[in-house]
XYZ file of C-alpha atoms in Angstrom:
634
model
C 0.000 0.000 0.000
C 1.430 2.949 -0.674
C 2.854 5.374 1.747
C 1.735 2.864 4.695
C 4.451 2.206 6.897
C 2.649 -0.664 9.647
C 3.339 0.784 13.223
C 5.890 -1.465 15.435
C 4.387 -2.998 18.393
C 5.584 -0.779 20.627
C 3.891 2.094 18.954
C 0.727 -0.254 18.613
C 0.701 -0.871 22.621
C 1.601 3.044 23.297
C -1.787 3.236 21.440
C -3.574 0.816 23.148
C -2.966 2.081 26.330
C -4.262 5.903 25.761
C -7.100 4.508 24.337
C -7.242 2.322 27.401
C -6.274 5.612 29.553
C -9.353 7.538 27.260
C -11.378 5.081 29.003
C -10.283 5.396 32.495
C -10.570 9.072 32.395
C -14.416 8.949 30.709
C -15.444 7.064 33.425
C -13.811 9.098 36.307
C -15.432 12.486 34.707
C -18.892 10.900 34.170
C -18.518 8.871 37.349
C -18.043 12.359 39.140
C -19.925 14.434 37.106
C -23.053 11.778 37.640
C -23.659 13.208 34.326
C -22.583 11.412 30.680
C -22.229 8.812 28.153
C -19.268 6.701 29.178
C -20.352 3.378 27.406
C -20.559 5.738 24.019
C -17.028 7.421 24.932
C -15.717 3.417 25.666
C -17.050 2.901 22.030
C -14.468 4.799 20.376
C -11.273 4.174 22.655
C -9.172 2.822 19.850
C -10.456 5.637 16.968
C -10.001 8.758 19.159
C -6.475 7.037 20.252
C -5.500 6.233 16.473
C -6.822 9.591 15.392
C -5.080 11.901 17.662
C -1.632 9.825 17.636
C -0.734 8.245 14.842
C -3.300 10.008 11.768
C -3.933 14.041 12.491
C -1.397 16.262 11.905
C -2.011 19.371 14.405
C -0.248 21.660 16.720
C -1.231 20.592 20.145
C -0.171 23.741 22.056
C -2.573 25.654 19.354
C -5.597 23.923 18.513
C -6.713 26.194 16.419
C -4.100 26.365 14.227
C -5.389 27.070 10.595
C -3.088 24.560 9.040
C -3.689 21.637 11.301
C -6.036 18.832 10.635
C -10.031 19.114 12.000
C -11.668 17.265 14.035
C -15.774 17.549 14.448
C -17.277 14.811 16.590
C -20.441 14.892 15.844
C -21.570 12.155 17.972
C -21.057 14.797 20.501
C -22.214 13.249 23.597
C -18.780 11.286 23.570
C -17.103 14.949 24.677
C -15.420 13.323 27.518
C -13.441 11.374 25.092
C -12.690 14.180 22.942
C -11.609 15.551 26.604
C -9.625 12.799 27.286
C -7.581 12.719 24.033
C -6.841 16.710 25.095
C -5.506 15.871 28.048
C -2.952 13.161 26.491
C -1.661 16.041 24.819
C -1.353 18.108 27.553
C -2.901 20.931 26.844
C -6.067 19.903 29.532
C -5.171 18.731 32.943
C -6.454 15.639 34.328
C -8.033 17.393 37.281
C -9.730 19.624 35.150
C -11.874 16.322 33.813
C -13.341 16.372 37.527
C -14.808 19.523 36.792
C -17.464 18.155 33.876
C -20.833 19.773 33.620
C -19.975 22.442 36.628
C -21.601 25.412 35.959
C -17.773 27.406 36.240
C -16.260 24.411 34.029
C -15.290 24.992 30.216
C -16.370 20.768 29.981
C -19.901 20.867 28.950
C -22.067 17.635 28.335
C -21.261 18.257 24.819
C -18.522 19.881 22.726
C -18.831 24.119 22.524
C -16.259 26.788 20.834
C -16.258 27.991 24.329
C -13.616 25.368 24.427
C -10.199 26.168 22.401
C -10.583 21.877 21.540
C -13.694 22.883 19.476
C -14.745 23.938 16.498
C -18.281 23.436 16.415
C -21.274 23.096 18.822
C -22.241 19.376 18.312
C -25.008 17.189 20.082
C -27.663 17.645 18.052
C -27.248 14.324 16.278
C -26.682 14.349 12.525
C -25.182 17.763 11.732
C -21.234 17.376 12.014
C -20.648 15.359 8.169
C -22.232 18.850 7.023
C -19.982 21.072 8.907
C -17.085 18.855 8.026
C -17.944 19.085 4.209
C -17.671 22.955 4.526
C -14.523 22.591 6.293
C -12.952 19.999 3.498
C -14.659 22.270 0.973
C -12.613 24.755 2.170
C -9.157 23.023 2.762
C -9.468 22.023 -0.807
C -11.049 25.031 -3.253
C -10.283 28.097 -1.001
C -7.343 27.374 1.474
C -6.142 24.856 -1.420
C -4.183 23.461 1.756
C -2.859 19.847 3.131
C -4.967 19.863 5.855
C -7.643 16.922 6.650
C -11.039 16.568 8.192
C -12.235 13.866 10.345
C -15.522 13.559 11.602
C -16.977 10.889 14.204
C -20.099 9.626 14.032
C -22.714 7.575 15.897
C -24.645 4.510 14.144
C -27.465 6.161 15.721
C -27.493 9.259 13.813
C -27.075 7.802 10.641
C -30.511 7.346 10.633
C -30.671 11.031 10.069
C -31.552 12.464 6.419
C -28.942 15.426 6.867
C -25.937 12.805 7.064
C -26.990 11.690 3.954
C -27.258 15.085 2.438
C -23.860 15.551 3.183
C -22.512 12.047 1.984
C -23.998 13.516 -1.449
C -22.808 16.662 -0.985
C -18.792 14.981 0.007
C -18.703 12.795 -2.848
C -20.289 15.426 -5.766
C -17.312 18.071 -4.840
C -15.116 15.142 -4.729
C -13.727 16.064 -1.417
C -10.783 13.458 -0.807
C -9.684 15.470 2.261
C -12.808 14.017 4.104
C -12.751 10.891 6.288
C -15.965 10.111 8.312
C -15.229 7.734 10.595
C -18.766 5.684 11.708
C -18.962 4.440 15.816
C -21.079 1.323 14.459
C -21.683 -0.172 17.953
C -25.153 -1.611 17.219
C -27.037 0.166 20.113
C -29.048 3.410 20.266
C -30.661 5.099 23.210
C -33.281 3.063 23.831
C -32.983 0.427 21.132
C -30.484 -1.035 18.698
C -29.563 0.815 15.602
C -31.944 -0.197 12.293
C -29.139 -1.975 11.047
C -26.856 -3.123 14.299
C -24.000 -4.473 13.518
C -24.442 -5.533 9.422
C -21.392 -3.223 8.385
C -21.355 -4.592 5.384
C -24.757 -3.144 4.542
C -23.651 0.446 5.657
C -20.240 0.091 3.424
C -23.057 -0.420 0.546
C -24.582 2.684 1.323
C -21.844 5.068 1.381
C -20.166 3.263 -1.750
C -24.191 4.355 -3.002
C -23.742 7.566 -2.388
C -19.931 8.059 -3.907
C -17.451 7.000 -0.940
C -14.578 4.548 -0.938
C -15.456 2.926 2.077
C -13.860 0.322 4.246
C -14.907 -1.905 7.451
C -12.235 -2.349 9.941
C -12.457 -3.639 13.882
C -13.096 -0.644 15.717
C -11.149 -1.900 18.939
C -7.900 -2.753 16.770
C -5.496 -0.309 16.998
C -3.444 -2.187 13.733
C -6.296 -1.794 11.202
C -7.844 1.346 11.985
C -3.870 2.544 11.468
C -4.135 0.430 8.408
C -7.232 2.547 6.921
C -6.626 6.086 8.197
C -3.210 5.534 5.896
C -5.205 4.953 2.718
C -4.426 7.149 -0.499
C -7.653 8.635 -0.912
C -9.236 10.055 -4.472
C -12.510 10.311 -2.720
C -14.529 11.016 0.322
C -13.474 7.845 2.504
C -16.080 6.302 5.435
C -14.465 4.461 7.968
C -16.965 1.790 9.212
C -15.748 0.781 12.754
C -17.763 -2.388 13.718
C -17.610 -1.518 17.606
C -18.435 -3.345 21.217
C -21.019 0.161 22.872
C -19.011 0.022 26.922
C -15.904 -1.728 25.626
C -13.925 -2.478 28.663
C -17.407 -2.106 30.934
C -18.153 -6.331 31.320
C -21.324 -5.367 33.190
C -22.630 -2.731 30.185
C -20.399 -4.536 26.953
C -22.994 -4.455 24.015
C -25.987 -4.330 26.724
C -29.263 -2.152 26.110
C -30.196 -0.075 29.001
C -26.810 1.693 29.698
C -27.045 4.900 27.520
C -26.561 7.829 29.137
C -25.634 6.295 32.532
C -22.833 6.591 34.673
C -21.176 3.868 36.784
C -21.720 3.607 40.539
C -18.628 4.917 42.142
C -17.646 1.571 43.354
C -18.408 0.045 39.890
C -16.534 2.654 38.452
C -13.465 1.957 40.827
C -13.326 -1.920 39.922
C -13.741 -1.195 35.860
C -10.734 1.490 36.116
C -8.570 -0.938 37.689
C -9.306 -3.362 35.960
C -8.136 -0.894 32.539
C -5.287 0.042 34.392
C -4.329 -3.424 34.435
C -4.261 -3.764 30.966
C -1.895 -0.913 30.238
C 1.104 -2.083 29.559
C 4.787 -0.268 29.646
C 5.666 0.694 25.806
C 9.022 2.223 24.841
C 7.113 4.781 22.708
C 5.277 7.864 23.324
C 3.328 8.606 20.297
C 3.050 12.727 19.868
C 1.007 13.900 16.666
C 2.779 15.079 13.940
C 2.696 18.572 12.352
C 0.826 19.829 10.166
C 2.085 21.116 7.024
C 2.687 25.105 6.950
C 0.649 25.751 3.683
C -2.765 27.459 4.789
C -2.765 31.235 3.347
C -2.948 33.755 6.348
C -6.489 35.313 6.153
C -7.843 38.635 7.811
C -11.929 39.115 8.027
C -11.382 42.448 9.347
C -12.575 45.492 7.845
C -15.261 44.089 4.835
C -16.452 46.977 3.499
C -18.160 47.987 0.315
C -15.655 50.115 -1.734
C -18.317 52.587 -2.598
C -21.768 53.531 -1.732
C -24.517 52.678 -3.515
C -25.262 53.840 -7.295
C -29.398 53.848 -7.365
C -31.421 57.301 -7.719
C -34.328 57.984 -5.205
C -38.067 56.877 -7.272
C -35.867 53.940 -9.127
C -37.442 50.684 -8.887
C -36.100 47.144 -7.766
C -36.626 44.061 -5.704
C -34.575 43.857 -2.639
C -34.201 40.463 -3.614
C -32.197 41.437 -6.836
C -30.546 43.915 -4.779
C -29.425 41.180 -2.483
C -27.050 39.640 -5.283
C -26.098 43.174 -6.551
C -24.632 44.190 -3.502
C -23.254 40.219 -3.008
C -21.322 40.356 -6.050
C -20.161 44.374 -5.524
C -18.545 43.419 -1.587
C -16.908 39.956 -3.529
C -15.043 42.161 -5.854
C -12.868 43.521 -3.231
C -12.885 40.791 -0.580
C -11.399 37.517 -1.890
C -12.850 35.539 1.533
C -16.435 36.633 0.631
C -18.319 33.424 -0.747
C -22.048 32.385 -1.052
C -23.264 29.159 -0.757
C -27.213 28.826 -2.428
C -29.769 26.113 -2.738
C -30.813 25.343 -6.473
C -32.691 28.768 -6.306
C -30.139 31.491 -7.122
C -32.072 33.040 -10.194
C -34.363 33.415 -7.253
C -32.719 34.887 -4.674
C -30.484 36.534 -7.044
C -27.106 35.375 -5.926
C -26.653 34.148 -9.488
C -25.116 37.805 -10.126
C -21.833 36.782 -7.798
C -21.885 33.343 -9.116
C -21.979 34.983 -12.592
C -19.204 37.217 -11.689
C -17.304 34.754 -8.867
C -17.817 31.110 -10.020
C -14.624 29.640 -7.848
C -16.342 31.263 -4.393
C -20.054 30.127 -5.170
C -21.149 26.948 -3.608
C -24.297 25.017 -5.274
C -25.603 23.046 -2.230
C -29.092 21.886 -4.324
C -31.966 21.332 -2.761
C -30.106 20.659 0.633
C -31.020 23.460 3.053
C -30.641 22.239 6.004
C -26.703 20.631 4.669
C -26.305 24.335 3.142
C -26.549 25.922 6.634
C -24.431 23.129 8.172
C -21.737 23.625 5.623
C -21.431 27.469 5.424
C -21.029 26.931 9.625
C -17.902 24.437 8.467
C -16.905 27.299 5.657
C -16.916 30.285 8.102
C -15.097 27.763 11.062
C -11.314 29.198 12.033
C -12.600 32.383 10.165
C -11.700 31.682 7.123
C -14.385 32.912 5.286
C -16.902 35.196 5.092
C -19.908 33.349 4.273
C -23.337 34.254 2.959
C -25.832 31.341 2.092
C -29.524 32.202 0.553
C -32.409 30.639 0.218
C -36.612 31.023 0.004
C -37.022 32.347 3.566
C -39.921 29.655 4.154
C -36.924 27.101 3.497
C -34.937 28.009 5.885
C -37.964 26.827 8.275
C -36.586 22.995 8.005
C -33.363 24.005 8.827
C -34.172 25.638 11.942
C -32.249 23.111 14.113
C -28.984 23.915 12.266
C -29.395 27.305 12.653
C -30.424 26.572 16.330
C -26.526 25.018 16.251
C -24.596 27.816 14.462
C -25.818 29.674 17.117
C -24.602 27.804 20.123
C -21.372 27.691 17.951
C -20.767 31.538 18.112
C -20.611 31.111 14.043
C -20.587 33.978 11.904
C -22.695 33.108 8.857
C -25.185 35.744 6.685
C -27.934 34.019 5.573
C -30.585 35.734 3.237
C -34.436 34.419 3.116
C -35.939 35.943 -0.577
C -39.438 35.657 -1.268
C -41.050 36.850 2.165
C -44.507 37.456 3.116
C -47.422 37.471 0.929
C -45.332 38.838 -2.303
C -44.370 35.355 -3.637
C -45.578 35.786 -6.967
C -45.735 39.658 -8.767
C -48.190 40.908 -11.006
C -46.118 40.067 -14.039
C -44.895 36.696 -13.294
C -47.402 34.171 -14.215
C -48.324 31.264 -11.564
C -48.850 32.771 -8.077
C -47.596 30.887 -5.363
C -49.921 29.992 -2.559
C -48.801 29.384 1.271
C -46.408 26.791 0.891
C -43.699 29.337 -0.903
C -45.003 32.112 1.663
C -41.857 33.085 4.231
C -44.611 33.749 7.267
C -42.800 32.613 10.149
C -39.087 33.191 9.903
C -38.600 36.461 11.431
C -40.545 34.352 14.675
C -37.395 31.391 14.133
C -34.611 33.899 13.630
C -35.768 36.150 16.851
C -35.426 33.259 19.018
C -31.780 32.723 18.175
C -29.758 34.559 21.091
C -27.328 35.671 18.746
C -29.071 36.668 15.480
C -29.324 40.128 13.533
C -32.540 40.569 11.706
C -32.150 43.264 8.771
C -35.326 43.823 6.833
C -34.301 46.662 4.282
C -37.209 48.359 2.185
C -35.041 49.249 -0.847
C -31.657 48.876 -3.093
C -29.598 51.270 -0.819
C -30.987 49.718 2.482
C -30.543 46.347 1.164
C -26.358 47.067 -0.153
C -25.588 48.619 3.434
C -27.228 45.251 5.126
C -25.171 43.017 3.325
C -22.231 45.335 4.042
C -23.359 45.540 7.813
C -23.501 41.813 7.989
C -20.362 40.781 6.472
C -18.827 42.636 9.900
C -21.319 41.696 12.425
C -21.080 38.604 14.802
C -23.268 36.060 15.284
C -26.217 35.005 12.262
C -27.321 37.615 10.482
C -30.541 36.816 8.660
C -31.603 39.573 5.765
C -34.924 39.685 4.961
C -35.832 40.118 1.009
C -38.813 40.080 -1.427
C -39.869 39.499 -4.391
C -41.397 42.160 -5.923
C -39.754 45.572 -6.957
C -40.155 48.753 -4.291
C -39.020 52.381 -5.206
C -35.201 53.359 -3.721
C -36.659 56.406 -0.700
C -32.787 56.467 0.716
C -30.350 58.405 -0.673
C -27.053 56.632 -1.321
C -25.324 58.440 1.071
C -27.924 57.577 3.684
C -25.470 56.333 7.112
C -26.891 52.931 8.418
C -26.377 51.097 11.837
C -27.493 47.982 13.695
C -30.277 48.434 16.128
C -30.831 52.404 14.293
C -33.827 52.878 13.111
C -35.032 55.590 10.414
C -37.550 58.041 11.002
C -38.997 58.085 7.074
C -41.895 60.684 7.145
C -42.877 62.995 10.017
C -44.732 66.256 10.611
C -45.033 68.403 13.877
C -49.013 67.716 13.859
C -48.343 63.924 13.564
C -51.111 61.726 15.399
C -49.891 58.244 15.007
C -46.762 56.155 14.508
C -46.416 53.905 11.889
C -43.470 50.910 12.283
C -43.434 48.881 9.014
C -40.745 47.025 7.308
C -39.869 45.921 3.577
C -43.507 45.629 1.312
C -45.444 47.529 4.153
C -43.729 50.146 4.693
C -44.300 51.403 1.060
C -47.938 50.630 1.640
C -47.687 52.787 5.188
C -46.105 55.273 3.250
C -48.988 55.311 0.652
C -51.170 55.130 3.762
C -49.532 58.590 4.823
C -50.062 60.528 1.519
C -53.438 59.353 1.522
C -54.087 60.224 4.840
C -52.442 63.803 4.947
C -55.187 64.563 2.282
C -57.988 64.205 5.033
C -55.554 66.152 7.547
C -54.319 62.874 9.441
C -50.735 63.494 10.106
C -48.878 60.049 10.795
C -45.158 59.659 11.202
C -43.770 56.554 9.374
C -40.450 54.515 10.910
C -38.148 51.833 9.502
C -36.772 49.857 11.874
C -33.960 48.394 9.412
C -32.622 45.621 11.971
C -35.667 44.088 13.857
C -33.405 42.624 16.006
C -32.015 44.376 17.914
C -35.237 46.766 17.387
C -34.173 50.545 17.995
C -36.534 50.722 21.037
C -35.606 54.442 21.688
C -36.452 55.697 18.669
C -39.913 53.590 18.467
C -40.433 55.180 21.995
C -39.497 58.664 21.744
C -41.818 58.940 18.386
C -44.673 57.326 20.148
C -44.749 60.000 22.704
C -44.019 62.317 20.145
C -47.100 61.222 18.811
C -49.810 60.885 22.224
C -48.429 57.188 22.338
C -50.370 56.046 19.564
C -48.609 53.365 17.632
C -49.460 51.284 14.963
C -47.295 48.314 13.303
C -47.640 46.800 10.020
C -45.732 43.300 8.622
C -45.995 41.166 6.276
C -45.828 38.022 8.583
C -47.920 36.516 10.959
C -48.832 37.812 14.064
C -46.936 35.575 16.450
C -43.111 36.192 16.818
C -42.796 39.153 13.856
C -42.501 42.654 14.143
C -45.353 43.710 16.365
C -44.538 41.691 18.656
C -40.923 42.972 19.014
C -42.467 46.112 19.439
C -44.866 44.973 22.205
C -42.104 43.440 24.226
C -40.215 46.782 23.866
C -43.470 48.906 25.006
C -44.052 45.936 27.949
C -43.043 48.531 30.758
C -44.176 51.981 28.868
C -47.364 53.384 30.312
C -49.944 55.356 28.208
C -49.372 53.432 24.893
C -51.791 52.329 22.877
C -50.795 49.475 20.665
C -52.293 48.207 17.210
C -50.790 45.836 15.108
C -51.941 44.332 11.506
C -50.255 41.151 10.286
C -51.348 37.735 8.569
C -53.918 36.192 10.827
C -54.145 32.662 9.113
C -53.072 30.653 6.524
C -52.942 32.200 3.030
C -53.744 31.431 -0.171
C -52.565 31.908 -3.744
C -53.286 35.429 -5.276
C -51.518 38.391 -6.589
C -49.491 40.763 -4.176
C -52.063 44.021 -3.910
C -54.860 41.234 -3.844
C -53.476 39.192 -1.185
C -52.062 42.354 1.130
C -55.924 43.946 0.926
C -57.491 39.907 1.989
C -54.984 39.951 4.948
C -55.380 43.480 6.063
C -51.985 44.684 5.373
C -52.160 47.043 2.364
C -52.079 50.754 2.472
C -56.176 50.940 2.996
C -55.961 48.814 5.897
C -53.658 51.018 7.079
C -54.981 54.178 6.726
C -58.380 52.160 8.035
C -56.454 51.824 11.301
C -55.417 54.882 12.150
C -58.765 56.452 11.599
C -60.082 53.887 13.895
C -57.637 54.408 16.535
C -58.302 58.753 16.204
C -62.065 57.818 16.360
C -61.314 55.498 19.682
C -59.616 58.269 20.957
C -61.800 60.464 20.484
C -64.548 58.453 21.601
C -62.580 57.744 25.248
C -62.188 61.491 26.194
């Protein structure tokens, strides 16, 4: 084989024993922690041991190194392994192991970035392949670097659709830097896997979907060398045919000990029992180092190199200006890329494909894989990543998203095709619900570390995509469909959490928040209303999270606390209710708000928006009916 040089036995038995030592230590943190999943950590003794020893090339002192090897384990509840293996290194002490699942302890349950070790936020079974395909895709079209990824995963989660999106994802990029190794040890949580311990039938599967993949005895340290030493033209799958509590006799292949801890005394006869079996070895394996040919790579200061070219009264979809502005901030950043899913004549990111074909990523019809690998392209910051969609899409990816956020990852992600406006007046076929994005501002307000931008025209739209190239955390940008007159001038300063104040008299009588669509119709509303002497003040918010509460506030009392707010969304979790929770301790406001109240149905825009009580009649229907109530109470 070529480049395979067979380990002696003393580096065999130095292997053996830290995998035996992984196993001592997994049960002494869960043991004390009364917390974990040492029969799952016992599982992969011999892989982590192999991996971290004798396979990955890294920098132990620096695990973040940008030319080492990765590592994602994505059956994350095995973290005390992945502990363990840190710890042979030396860069955790042993005592610190003790400290597992303490509220003041870096150790969670399951791997977090709040942890040097890690990468990724993993636990939620099924969604590390994806990250590690956006890592390899990296390594290999962007970084064009030595490094490897390796991800471990559970039998149990290959049961899950988005593993399988990524095997097909892996193998269509061709991404030979990619080794999956697979824990197969036959039992689940509270049954066995659907296909135990029939390797052969998952070696079928991944050959299926494009993978050279080979079946090797987990627990020897001699073939798993063997494998990991392959020459590779493809995306390999290790398939480790494993014992779940290796080295446990009373929990060895048993149902009924997932997720349980040994008894202290229990615990105290299985570790000396392990200890037993190390044996004194000549050799003291220490990983070897990566390869010094990852390009450095700032993120810092991503800024449009002009402002915006579009003349106040022009028309355009925000969608369309989506891709404009993608393609302008690529053309001066070479670590901008944008990942899409089969719908970028859509969402318009088919202008920077056009104009950037090597930084485009066609994920298909994939979205819940797309998310997962732009969180493996933006890992180690190497990128800056923007991934688009139909907003109602991104609704089965919510989980992922869930992730990237308890991974502190920095991905833009841009939902097209919001609201009611799915279909325009000159596009033939209208849409109907299932198209309709209703509900994602609701998803991505409940993310503790999202930015919601919903800009109203081209200029708004080019300084959101600017804004969220440089801001933390996922930033979601809210587009749609049909084209809205530019009412910014392109020098026009935007901020997170700054709202703009977009018409206003000194006689006004009611605030108006609306966003995107609406707030041309409460702008319409307005004119229309200033003809019967109704003065009404009109705000963008621009980010809806964070919402500029001060400015909603101050122009409410500016206005006898009358407020009104307008989005096309439904009621529960959109704009309004931002509002409300911001007005939740202000006293003498009264609060309307118009949004979708059920489930739509097919139409065209000004039809549907007039049905749902959104359009600029409804509007201007409201405010009169808040004046008369007024009116009525003094």
């Amino acid at each position: 084989m070529e480049d395979y040089h067979k380990p002696d036995q003393q580096t065999v038995q130095a292997l053996r024993n830290i995998a035996n030592r992984l196993r001592i230590n997994s049960i002494k943190a869960t043991t004390a922690a009364g917390s974990g999943h040492p029969t799952s950590c016992c599982s992969v003794a011999e892989i982590m041991s192999v991996l971290y020893f004798h396979t990955m090339k890294y920098r132990p002192e620096d695990p973040r190194n940008f030319n080492s090897d990765r590592f994602v384990l994505s059956k994350g509840h095995a973290a005390p392994a992945l502990y363990s293996m840190w710890v042979e290194t030396g860069f955790l002490k042993e005592n610190e192991l003790l400290s597992l699942c303490q509220v003041d302890s870096a150790l969670e349950g399951h791997p977090n970035p709040k942890q040097q070790i890690v990468d990724v936020a993993t636990g939620s079974l099924g969604q590390g392949l994806g990250v590690a395909c956006g890592m390899a895709y990296t390594g290999k079209y962007f970084d064009k670097s030595s490094y490897r990824v390796y991800c471990l995963l559970g039998d149990g989660e290959m049961s899950e659709g988005a593993v399988w999106e990524a095997m097909s994802f892996a193998s269509y990029y061709q991404l030979d830097n990619l080794v999956a190794i697979m824990d197969i040890n036959r039992l689940g949580q509270s049954d066995p896997a659907p296909l135990q311990h029939h390797v052969e039938k998952y070696q079928k599967r991944c050959e299926a979907f494009g993978w050279q993949a080979i079946i090797v005895d987990g627990h020897s340290v001699e073939e798993l060398c063997k494998a990991l030493s392959q020459p590779r033209h493809q995306p390999t799958a290790i398939i480790a045919k494993t014992i779940k509590g290796k080295g446990i006799p009373a929990a060895e292949d048993k149902l009924g000990w997932h997720a349980k801890t040994l008894p202290k005394d229990m615990a105290e006869m299985v570790m000396k029992d392990l200890q037993s079996r190390i044996m004194n070895s000549s050799k003291h394996p220490y990983p070897p180092a990566p390869v010094e040919d990852s390009p450095p790579v700032s993120l810092r200061n991503i800024r449009m190199p002009s402002a915006p070219t579009y003349k106040t009264g022009e028309k355009i979809a925000t969608r369309k200006a989506y891709g404009m502005a993608l393609a302008k901030l690529g053309r001066y950043n070479e670590r901008v890329i944008a990942l899409d899913g089969d719908t970028n004549n859509l969402t318009y990111s088919e202008i920077f494909k056009n104009e950037h074909p090597n930084r485009f990523v066609e994920c298909y019809i994939a979205q819940q894989n797309m998310v997962s690998v732009a969180v493996g392209c933006a890992a180690r910051e190497r990128n800056v990543v923007f991934a688009s969609t139909l907003a109602s899409f991104f609704t089965r990816a919510f989980d992922q998203l869930r992730m990237a956020a308890i991974s502190d990852s920095n991905i833009n992600l841009c939902g097209s095709h919001c609201g009611l406006s799915t279909a325009v007046d000159r596009e033939p076929g209208e849409e109907g619900p299932s198209l309709m994005g209703l509900e994602d501002v609701a998803m991505f307000r409940a993310l503790p570390t999202a930015t919601i931008f919903y800009p109203c025209d081209g200029v708004s739209t080019e300084k959101a995509v600017e804004l969220a190239a440089s801001t933390k955390g996922v930033c979601y940008i809210r587009t749609s469909r049909q084209d809205c007159s530019i009412i910014y001038n392109s020098n026009e300063d935007f901020h997170v959490g700054q709202a703009k104040v977009v018409y206003q008299s000194k006689e006004d009588q009611v605030t108006i928040v609306a966003a995107g669509v609406t707030l041309h119709e409460a702008l319409a509303a307005a004119e229309h209303l200033k003809k019967e002497r109704i003065s009404v003040r009109v705000i963008d918010p621009f980010t809806i999270k964070p919402l500029d509460v001060k400015t909603i506030v101050d122009h409410t009392r500016a206005t006898r606390g009358r407020i009104l707010t307008v989005e096309d969304h439904y009621y529960e979790g959109g704009l309004g209710e931002a509002v409300s929770s911001a007005m939740v301790n202000e006293s003498g406001f009264n609060l309307h708000r118009l949004a979708v109240s059920h489930v739509p149905r097919s139409g065209k825009p000004h039809e549907l928006l007039k049905i749902y009580g959104i359009d600029r009649d409804s509007i201007t229907q409201a405010v009169r009916k808040m004046l008369s109530s007024s009116t009525n109470a003094k």
